[in-house]
GROMACS .gro file of C-alpha atoms in nm:
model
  226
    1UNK     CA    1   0.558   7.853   9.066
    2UNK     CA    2   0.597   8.013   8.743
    3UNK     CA    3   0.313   8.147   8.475
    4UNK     CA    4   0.457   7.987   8.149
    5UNK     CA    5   0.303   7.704   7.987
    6UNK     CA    6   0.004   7.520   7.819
    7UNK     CA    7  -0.314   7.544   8.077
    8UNK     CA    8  -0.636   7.354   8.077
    9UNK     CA    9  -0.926   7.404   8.279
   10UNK     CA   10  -1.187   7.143   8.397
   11UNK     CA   11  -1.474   7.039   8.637
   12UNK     CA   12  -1.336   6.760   8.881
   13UNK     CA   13  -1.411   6.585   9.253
   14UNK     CA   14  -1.118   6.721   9.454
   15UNK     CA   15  -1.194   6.574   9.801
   16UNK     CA   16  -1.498   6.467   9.752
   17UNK     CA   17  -1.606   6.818   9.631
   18UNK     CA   18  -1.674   6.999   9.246
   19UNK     CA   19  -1.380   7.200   9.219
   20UNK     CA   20  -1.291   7.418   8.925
   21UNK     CA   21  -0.951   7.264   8.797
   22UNK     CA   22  -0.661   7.435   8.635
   23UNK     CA   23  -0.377   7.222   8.483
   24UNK     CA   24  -0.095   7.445   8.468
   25UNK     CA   25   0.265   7.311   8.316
   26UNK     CA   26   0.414   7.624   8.442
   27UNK     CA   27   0.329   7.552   8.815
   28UNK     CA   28   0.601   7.313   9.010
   29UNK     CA   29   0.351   7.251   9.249
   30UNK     CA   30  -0.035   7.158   9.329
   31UNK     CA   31  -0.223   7.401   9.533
   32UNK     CA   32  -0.549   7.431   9.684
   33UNK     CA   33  -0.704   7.826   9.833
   34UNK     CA   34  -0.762   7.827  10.196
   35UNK     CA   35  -1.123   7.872  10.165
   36UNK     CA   36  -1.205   7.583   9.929
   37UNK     CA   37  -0.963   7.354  10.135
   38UNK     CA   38  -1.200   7.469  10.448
   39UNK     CA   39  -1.528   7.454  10.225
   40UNK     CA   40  -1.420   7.105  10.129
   41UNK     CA   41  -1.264   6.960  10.491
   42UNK     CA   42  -0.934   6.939  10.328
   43UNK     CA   43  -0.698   7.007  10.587
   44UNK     CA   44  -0.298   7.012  10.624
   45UNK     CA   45  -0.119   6.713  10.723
   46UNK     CA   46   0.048   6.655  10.999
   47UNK     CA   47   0.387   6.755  11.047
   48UNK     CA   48   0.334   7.009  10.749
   49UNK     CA   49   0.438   7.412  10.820
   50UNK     CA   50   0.345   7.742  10.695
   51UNK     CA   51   0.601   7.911  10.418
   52UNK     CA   52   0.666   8.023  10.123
   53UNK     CA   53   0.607   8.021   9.745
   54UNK     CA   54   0.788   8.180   9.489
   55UNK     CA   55   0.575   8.295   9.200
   56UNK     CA   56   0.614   8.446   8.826
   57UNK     CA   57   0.700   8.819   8.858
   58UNK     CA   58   0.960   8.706   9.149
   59UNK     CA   59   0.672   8.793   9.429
   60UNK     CA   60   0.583   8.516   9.723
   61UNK     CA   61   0.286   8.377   9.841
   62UNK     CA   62   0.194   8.266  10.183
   63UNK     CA   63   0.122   7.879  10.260
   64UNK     CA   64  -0.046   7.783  10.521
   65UNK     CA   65   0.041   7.364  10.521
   66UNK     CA   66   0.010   7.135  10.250
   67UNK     CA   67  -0.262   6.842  10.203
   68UNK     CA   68  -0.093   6.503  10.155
   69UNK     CA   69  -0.262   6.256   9.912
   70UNK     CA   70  -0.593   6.442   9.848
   71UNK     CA   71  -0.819   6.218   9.650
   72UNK     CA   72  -0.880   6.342   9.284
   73UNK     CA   73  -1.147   6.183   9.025
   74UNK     CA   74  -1.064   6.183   8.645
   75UNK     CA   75  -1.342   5.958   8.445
   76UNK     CA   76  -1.345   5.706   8.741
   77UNK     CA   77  -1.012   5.667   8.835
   78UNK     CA   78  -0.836   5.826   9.136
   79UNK     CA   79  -0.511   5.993   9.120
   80UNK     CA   80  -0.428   6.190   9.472
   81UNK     CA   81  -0.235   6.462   9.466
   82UNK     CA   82  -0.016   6.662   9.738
   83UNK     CA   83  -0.193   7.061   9.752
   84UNK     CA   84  -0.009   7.351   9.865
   85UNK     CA   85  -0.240   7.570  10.087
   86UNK     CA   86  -0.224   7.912   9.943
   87UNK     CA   87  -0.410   8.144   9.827
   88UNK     CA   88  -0.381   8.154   9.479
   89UNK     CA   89  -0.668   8.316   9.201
   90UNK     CA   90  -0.891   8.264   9.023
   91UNK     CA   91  -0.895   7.853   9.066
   92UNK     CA   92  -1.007   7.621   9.319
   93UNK     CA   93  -0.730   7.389   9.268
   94UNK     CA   94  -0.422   7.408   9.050
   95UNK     CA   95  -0.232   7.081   8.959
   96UNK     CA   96   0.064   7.142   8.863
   97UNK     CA   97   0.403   6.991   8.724
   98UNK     CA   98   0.469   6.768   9.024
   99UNK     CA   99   0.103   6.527   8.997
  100UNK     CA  100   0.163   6.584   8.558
  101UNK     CA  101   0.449   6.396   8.543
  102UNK     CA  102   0.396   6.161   8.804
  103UNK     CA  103   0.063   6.053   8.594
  104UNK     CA  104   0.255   6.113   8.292
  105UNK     CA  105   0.013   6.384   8.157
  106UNK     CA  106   0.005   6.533   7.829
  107UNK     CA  107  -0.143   6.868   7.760
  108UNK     CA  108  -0.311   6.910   7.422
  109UNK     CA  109  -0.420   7.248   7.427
  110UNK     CA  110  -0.502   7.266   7.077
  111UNK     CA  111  -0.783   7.063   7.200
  112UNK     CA  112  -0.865   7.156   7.563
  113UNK     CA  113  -0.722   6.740   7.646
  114UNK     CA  114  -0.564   6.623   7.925
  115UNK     CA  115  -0.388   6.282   7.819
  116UNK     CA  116  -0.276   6.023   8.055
  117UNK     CA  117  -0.036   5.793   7.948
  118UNK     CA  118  -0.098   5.454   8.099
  119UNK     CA  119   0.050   5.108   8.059
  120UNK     CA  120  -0.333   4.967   7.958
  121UNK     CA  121  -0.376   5.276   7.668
  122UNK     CA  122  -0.481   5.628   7.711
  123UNK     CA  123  -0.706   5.838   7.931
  124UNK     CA  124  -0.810   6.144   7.782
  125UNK     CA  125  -0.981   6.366   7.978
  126UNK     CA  126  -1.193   6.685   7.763
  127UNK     CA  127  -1.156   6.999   7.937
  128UNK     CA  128  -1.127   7.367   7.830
  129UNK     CA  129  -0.854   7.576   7.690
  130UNK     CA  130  -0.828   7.917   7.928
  131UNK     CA  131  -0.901   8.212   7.652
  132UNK     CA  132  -0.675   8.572   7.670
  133UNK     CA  133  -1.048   8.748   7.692
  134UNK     CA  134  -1.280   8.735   8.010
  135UNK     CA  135  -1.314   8.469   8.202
  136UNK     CA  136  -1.612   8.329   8.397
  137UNK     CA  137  -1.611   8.258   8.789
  138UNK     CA  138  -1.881   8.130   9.036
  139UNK     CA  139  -2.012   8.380   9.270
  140UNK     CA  140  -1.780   8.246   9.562
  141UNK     CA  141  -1.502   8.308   9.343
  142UNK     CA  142  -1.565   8.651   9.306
  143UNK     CA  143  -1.641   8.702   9.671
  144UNK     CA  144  -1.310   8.549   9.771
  145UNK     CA  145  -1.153   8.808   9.545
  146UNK     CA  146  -1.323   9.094   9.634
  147UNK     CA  147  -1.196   9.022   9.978
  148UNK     CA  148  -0.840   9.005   9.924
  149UNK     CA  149  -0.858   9.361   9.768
  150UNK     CA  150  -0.975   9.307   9.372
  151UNK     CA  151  -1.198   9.595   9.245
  152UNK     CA  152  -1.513   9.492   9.154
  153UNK     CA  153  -1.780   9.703   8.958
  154UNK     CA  154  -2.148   9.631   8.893
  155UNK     CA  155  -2.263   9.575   8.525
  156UNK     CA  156  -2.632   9.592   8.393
  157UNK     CA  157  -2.742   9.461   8.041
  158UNK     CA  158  -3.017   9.607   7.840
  159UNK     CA  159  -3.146   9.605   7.474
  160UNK     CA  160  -3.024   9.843   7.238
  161UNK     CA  161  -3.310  10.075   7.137
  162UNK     CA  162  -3.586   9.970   7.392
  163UNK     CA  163  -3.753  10.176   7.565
  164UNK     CA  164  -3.746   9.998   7.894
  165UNK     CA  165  -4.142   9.979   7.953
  166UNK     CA  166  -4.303   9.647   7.969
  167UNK     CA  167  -4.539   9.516   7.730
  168UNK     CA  168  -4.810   9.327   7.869
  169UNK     CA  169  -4.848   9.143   7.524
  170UNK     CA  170  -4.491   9.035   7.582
  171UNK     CA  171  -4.595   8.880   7.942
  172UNK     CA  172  -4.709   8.492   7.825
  173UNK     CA  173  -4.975   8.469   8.178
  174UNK     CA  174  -5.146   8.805   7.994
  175UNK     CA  175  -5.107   8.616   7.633
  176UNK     CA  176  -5.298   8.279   7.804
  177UNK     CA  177  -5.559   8.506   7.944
  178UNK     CA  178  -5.678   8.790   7.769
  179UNK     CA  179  -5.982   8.802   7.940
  180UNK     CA  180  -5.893   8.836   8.257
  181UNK     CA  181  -5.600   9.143   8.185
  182UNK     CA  182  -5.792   9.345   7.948
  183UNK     CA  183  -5.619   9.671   7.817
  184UNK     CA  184  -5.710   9.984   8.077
  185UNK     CA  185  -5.872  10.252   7.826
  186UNK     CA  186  -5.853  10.536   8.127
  187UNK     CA  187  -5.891  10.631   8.469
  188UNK     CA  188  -6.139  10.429   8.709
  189UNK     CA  189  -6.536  10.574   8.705
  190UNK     CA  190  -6.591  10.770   8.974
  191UNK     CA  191  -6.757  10.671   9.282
  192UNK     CA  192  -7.166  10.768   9.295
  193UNK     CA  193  -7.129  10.734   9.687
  194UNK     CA  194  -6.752  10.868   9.786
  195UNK     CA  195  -6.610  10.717  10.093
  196UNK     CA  196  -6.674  10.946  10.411
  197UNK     CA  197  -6.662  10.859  10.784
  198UNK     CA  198  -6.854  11.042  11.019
  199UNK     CA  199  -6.719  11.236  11.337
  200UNK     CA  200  -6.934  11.321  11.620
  201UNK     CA  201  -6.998  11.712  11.664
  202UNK     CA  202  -6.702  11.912  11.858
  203UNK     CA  203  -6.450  11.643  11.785
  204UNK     CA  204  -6.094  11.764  11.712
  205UNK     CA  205  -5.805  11.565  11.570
  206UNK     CA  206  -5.584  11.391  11.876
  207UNK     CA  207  -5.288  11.575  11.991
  208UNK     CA  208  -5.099  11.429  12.272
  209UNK     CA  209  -4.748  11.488  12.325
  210UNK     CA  210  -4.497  11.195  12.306
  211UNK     CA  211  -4.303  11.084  12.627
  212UNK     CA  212  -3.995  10.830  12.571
  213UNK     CA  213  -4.112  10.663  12.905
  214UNK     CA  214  -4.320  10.348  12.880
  215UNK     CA  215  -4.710  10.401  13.015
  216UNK     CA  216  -4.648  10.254  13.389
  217UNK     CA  217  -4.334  10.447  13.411
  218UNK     CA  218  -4.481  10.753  13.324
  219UNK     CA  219  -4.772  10.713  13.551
  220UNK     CA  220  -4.576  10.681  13.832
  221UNK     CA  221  -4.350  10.968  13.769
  222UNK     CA  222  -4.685  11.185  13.790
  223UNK     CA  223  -4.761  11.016  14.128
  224UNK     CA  224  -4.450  11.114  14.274
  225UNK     CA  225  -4.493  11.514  14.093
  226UNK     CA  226  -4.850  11.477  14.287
   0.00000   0.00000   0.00000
């Protein structure tokens, strides 16, 4: 697998499943993550081993099987592929140069296409050219990453220049009812009868020292002291 190439990304039913799609000229092969392939019942076919990948930079990834003939959905047609178990980034799926040039797939990534050349016409499929700035994944995504060893760090948002205290006029419940959430112009009135209760004469606050022992246990511990 290597990392040169056009790419396209796309939303597609891989198994049965919505997977997010890369279609990568520089990859030799099709491959699938571990997690997705169990998240979708995609499983390795028989006969099929664990090895090795080669990938850009001259490092290796681990496979763990491949799928044979794993259903794929483009506008209503099928096209199965052969996926590689490994775990590769950022994608669910990666189809690579094997399943393009058996469907005879051109990549116009001028225009975020996938074309299929076919013997009736053309089957263009629209998807979206990978940009060089940040890129957006689901939340499983990033959990999957964050558990093979990626840093992660926590972001917040906020206006530039506000204060950070909430308006009520800005709440629309307060806006449909101004009657009801009227504007607090102080403190509460004070009470003409304050809130008292009443102790008998002589009595003192309880003080009884705590036992880790439940109440029959204790009890008979005293019996046998007796």
């Amino acid at each position: 697998q290597s990392s040169q190439g056009g790419q396209i990304t796309g939303t597609l039913l891989v198994g049965g499943v919505q997977s997010h799609v890369l279609f990568d000229s520089g990859a030799s092969n099709c491959f699938i993550t571990p997690e997705w392939a169990e998240s979708s019942g995609i499983r390795s076919s028989a006969g099929e081993r664990a090895g090795l990948v080669k990938v850009a930079g001259g490092g290796f990834l681990a496979t763990s099987g491949r799928a044979r003939g794993v259903d794929i959905q483009i506008a209503g047609q099928s096209m199965p592929a052969d996926l590689v178990i490994s775990p590769v980034e950022l994608y669910d799926v990666i189809l690579g140069m094997d399943w393009l040039s058996f469907y005879r797939v051109h990549l116009d990534c001028y225009r975020g296409r996938v074309v299929f050349e076919r013997d009736g016409g053309r089957l263009v499929f629209q998807g979206v050219r990978p940009t060089s700035g940040s890129i957006v994944i689901s939340a499983i995504q990033a959990e999957q990453l964050i558990e093979r060893g990626c840093e992660a760090y926590l972001a917040t948002i906020s206006m530039a220049g506000s204060s950070g205290e909430v308006v009520f006029e800005d709440i629309r419940v307060v806006r449909e009812f101004p009657d009801v959430f009227q504007s607090l112009t102080g403190l509460p009135p004070s009470r003409s009868d304050p809130f008292t209760i009443e102790l008998e004469p002589g009595t003192a606050p309880i003080s009884k020292t705590p036992y880790r022992m439940a109440p029959a246990e204790l009890a008979e511990l005293k019996k046998q002291l007796e």
